[in-house]
């Protein structure tokens, strides 16, 4: 929850419209929202962000949405690659680098 709040504030202060969620959204909910970017923590309540990322990247209506996977896991790069994430960020992360990555992925 603390990371969600920090990331939401950072992105809002940078001019982005943020739809934060402390619960895992369904593929349909994400598709209906059609966001420009999805940022997913690896550890989710009741599951793993990598599984949601894989579903997003496999879905015909969502595969175009860039996904950033972030975690404190030492194996994050491998996890991100296997789930087809567009990028990954290891915790703790540098706020400026985080914003640069978001800016590169939102076209």
Coordinates of N, CA and C in Angstrom, one line a residue:
X1 N 0.8 -1.2 0.0 CA 0.0 0.0 0.0 C 0.8 1.3 0.0
X2 N 2.0 1.3 0.7 CA 2.8 2.5 0.8 C 3.4 2.7 -0.6
X3 N 3.9 1.7 -1.2 CA 4.5 1.9 -2.6 C 3.5 2.4 -3.6
X4 N 2.3 1.8 -3.5 CA 1.2 2.2 -4.4 C 0.9 3.7 -4.2
X5 N 0.9 4.2 -2.9 CA 0.6 5.6 -2.7 C 1.7 6.5 -3.2
X6 N 3.0 6.1 -3.0 CA 4.1 6.8 -3.4 C 4.1 6.9 -5.0
X7 N 3.9 5.8 -5.6 CA 3.9 5.8 -7.1 C 2.8 6.6 -7.6
X8 N 1.6 6.5 -7.0 CA 0.5 7.3 -7.5 C 0.7 8.8 -7.3
X9 N 1.2 9.2 -6.2 CA 1.5 10.6 -6.0 C 2.6 11.1 -7.0
X10 N 3.6 10.3 -7.1 CA 4.7 10.7 -8.1 C 4.2 10.9 -9.5
X11 N 3.4 10.0 -9.9 CA 2.8 10.0 -11.3 C 1.8 11.2 -11.4
X12 N 1.0 11.3 -10.4 CA 0.0 12.5 -10.5 C 0.7 13.8 -10.5
X13 N 1.7 13.9 -9.7 CA 2.5 15.2 -9.7 C 3.3 15.4 -10.9
X14 N 3.5 14.4 -11.7 CA 4.1 14.5 -13.0 C 3.2 14.7 -14.2
X15 N 1.9 14.8 -13.8 CA 0.9 15.1 -14.9 C 0.2 13.9 -15.4
X16 N 0.4 12.7 -14.9 CA -0.3 11.5 -15.4 C -1.6 11.3 -14.7
X17 N -2.5 10.8 -15.4 CA -3.8 10.3 -14.7 C -3.6 8.9 -14.2
X18 N -3.8 8.7 -13.0 CA -3.5 7.4 -12.3 C -4.8 6.8 -11.8
X19 N -4.9 5.5 -12.1 CA -6.0 4.7 -11.5 C -5.4 3.6 -10.7
X20 N -5.1 4.0 -9.4 CA -4.5 3.0 -8.5 C -5.4 1.9 -8.0
X21 N -4.9 0.7 -7.8 CA -5.7 -0.3 -7.3 C -4.9 -1.2 -6.3
X22 N -5.4 -1.3 -5.1 CA -4.8 -2.1 -4.1 C -5.2 -3.6 -4.2
X23 N -6.1 -3.9 -5.1 CA -6.5 -5.2 -5.4 C -6.2 -5.6 -6.9
X24 N -6.1 -6.9 -7.1 CA -5.8 -7.3 -8.5 C -7.0 -7.1 -9.4
X25 N -6.8 -6.3 -10.4 CA -7.8 -6.1 -11.4 C -7.9 -7.3 -12.4
X26 N -9.1 -7.5 -12.9 CA -9.2 -8.6 -13.9 C -8.7 -8.1 -15.2
X27 N -8.5 -9.0 -16.1 CA -8.1 -8.7 -17.5 C -9.2 -7.9 -18.1
X28 N -10.4 -8.2 -17.9 CA -11.5 -7.4 -18.5 C -11.6 -6.0 -17.9
X29 N -11.3 -5.8 -16.6 CA -11.3 -4.5 -16.1 C -10.2 -3.6 -16.7
X30 N -9.1 -4.2 -16.9 CA -8.0 -3.5 -17.5 C -8.3 -3.2 -18.9
X31 N -8.8 -4.2 -19.7 CA -9.2 -4.0 -21.1 C -10.2 -2.9 -21.2
X32 N -11.2 -2.8 -20.3 CA -12.3 -1.8 -20.3 C -11.7 -0.4 -20.1
X33 N -10.7 -0.3 -19.2 CA -10.1 1.0 -18.9 C -9.2 1.4 -20.1
X34 N -8.6 0.4 -20.8 CA -7.6 0.7 -21.9 C -6.5 1.7 -21.5
X35 N -5.8 1.4 -20.5 CA -4.7 2.4 -20.0 C -3.6 2.5 -21.0
X36 N -2.8 3.5 -20.8 CA -1.6 3.7 -21.7 C -0.4 2.9 -21.1
X37 N -0.6 2.5 -19.8 CA 0.5 1.8 -19.2 C -0.1 1.1 -18.0
X38 N 0.4 -0.1 -17.7 CA 0.1 -0.8 -16.4 C 1.4 -1.1 -15.7
X39 N 1.3 -0.8 -14.4 CA 2.5 -1.0 -13.5 C 2.0 -2.0 -12.5
X40 N 2.7 -3.1 -12.4 CA 2.2 -4.3 -11.6 C 3.4 -4.7 -10.6
X41 N 3.0 -4.8 -9.4 CA 4.0 -5.4 -8.4 C 4.0 -6.9 -8.6
X42 N 5.1 -7.5 -8.4 CA 5.2 -8.9 -8.6 C 4.4 -9.7 -7.6
X43 N 4.4 -9.2 -6.3 CA 3.6 -9.9 -5.3 C 2.3 -9.2 -5.1
X44 N 1.2 -9.9 -5.5 CA -0.2 -9.4 -5.4 C -0.9 -10.2 -4.3
X45 N -2.0 -9.6 -3.8 CA -2.9 -10.3 -2.9 C -3.5 -11.4 -3.7
X46 N -3.3 -12.7 -3.3 CA -3.9 -13.8 -4.0 C -3.3 -14.2 -5.3
X47 N -2.1 -13.7 -5.6 CA -1.4 -14.1 -6.9 C -0.1 -13.4 -7.2
X48 N 0.3 -13.5 -8.4 CA 1.6 -12.9 -8.8 C 1.3 -12.0 -10.0
X49 N 2.0 -10.8 -9.9 CA 1.9 -9.9 -11.0 C 2.4 -10.4 -12.3
X50 N 3.3 -11.3 -12.3 CA 3.8 -11.9 -13.5 C 2.8 -12.7 -14.3
X51 N 1.9 -13.3 -13.5 CA 0.8 -14.0 -14.2 C -0.2 -13.1 -14.8
X52 N -0.5 -12.0 -14.2 CA -1.4 -11.0 -14.8 C -0.7 -10.4 -16.0
X53 N 0.6 -10.1 -15.9 CA 1.3 -9.6 -17.0 C 1.3 -10.5 -18.2
X54 N 1.5 -11.8 -18.0 CA 1.4 -12.8 -19.1 C 0.0 -12.8 -19.7
X55 N -1.0 -12.7 -18.9 CA -2.4 -12.7 -19.4 C -2.6 -11.4 -20.3
X56 N -2.1 -10.3 -19.8 CA -2.3 -9.1 -20.6 C -1.6 -9.2 -21.9
X57 N -0.4 -9.7 -21.9 CA 0.4 -9.8 -23.1 C -0.1 -10.8 -24.1
X58 N -0.9 -11.8 -23.6 CA -1.5 -12.8 -24.4 C -2.8 -12.4 -25.0
X59 N -3.5 -11.4 -24.3 CA -4.8 -11.0 -24.7 C -4.8 -10.2 -26.0
X60 N -5.6 -10.5 -27.0 CA -5.6 -9.7 -28.2 C -6.0 -8.2 -28.0
X61 N -6.9 -7.9 -26.9 CA -7.3 -6.6 -26.7 C -6.4 -5.8 -25.7
X62 N -5.4 -6.5 -25.2 CA -4.5 -5.9 -24.2 C -3.0 -6.0 -24.5
X63 N -2.6 -6.8 -25.4 CA -1.2 -7.1 -25.7 C -0.4 -5.8 -26.1
X64 N -1.1 -4.8 -26.5 CA -0.4 -3.6 -26.9 C -0.1 -2.7 -25.7
X65 N -0.7 -2.9 -24.6 CA -0.5 -2.1 -23.4 C 0.9 -2.4 -22.8
X66 N 1.7 -1.4 -22.7 CA 3.0 -1.6 -22.0 C 2.8 -1.9 -20.5
X67 N 3.7 -2.8 -20.1 CA 3.6 -3.3 -18.7 C 5.0 -3.1 -18.0
X68 N 5.0 -2.5 -16.8 CA 6.2 -2.4 -16.0 C 5.9 -3.4 -14.8
X69 N 6.8 -4.3 -14.6 CA 6.7 -5.2 -13.4 C 7.8 -4.7 -12.4
X70 N 7.4 -4.6 -11.2 CA 8.4 -4.2 -10.2 C 8.3 -5.0 -8.9
X71 N 9.5 -5.2 -8.3 CA 9.6 -6.1 -7.2 C 10.9 -5.9 -6.5
X72 N 11.0 -6.5 -5.3 CA 12.3 -6.6 -4.6 C 13.0 -7.9 -4.9
X73 N 12.3 -8.8 -5.7 CA 12.9 -10.1 -6.0 C 14.2 -10.0 -6.7
X74 N 15.1 -10.8 -6.3 CA 16.4 -10.9 -7.0 C 16.4 -11.4 -8.4
X75 N 15.3 -12.1 -8.7 CA 15.1 -12.7 -10.0 C 14.1 -11.9 -10.9
X76 N 14.0 -10.7 -10.6 CA 13.0 -9.9 -11.3 C 13.2 -9.8 -12.8
X77 N 14.5 -9.7 -13.3 CA 14.7 -9.6 -14.7 C 14.2 -10.8 -15.4
X78 N 14.5 -12.0 -14.8 CA 14.1 -13.3 -15.4 C 12.6 -13.4 -15.4
X79 N 12.0 -13.0 -14.3 CA 10.5 -13.0 -14.2 C 9.9 -12.1 -15.2
X80 N 10.4 -10.9 -15.3 CA 9.8 -9.9 -16.3 C 10.0 -10.5 -17.7
X81 N 11.1 -11.0 -18.0 CA 11.3 -11.6 -19.4 C 10.3 -12.7 -19.7
X82 N 10.2 -13.6 -18.7 CA 9.3 -14.8 -18.9 C 7.8 -14.4 -19.0
X83 N 7.4 -13.3 -18.4 CA 6.0 -12.8 -18.4 C 5.8 -11.8 -19.5
X84 N 6.8 -11.5 -20.3 CA 6.8 -10.6 -21.4 C 6.5 -9.1 -21.0
X85 N 6.9 -8.7 -19.8 CA 6.8 -7.3 -19.4 C 7.7 -6.5 -20.3
X86 N 7.3 -5.3 -20.5 CA 8.0 -4.3 -21.4 C 9.2 -3.8 -20.7
X87 N 9.1 -3.7 -19.3 CA 10.2 -3.2 -18.5 C 10.0 -3.7 -17.1
X88 N 11.1 -3.6 -16.3 CA 11.0 -4.0 -14.9 C 11.8 -2.9 -14.1
X89 N 11.4 -2.8 -12.8 CA 12.1 -1.9 -11.9 C 12.3 -2.7 -10.6
X90 N 13.5 -2.7 -10.1 CA 13.8 -3.4 -8.9 C 13.6 -2.4 -7.7
X91 N 13.0 -2.9 -6.6 CA 12.9 -2.1 -5.4 C 14.1 -2.2 -4.6
X92 N 14.6 -1.2 -3.9 CA 14.1 0.1 -4.0 C 14.5 0.7 -5.3
X93 N 13.7 1.7 -5.8 CA 14.0 2.3 -7.1 C 14.2 3.8 -7.0
X94 N 15.0 4.3 -7.9 CA 15.2 5.8 -8.1 C 14.0 6.4 -8.7
X95 N 13.4 7.4 -8.1 CA 12.2 8.1 -8.6 C 12.4 8.7 -10.0
X96 N 13.6 9.3 -10.2 CA 13.8 9.9 -11.5 C 13.9 8.8 -12.6
X97 N 14.6 7.7 -12.3 CA 14.7 6.7 -13.3 C 13.3 6.0 -13.6
X98 N 12.5 5.9 -12.5 CA 11.2 5.4 -12.7 C 10.4 6.3 -13.6
X99 N 10.4 7.6 -13.4 CA 9.7 8.5 -14.3 C 10.2 8.5 -15.7
X100 N 11.5 8.3 -15.9 CA 12.0 8.2 -17.3 C 11.5 7.0 -18.0
X101 N 11.5 5.9 -17.2 CA 11.0 4.6 -17.8 C 9.5 4.8 -18.2
X102 N 8.7 5.4 -17.3 CA 7.3 5.6 -17.6 C 7.2 6.4 -18.9
X103 N 7.9 7.5 -19.0 CA 7.9 8.4 -20.1 C 8.2 7.7 -21.4
X104 N 9.2 6.8 -21.4 CA 9.6 6.1 -22.6 C 8.5 5.1 -23.1
X105 N 7.8 4.6 -22.1 CA 6.8 3.6 -22.5 C 5.4 4.2 -22.9
X106 N 5.1 5.3 -22.4 CA 3.9 6.0 -22.8 C 4.2 6.9 -24.0
X107 N 3.7 6.5 -25.1 CA 3.9 7.2 -26.4 C 2.7 8.0 -26.8

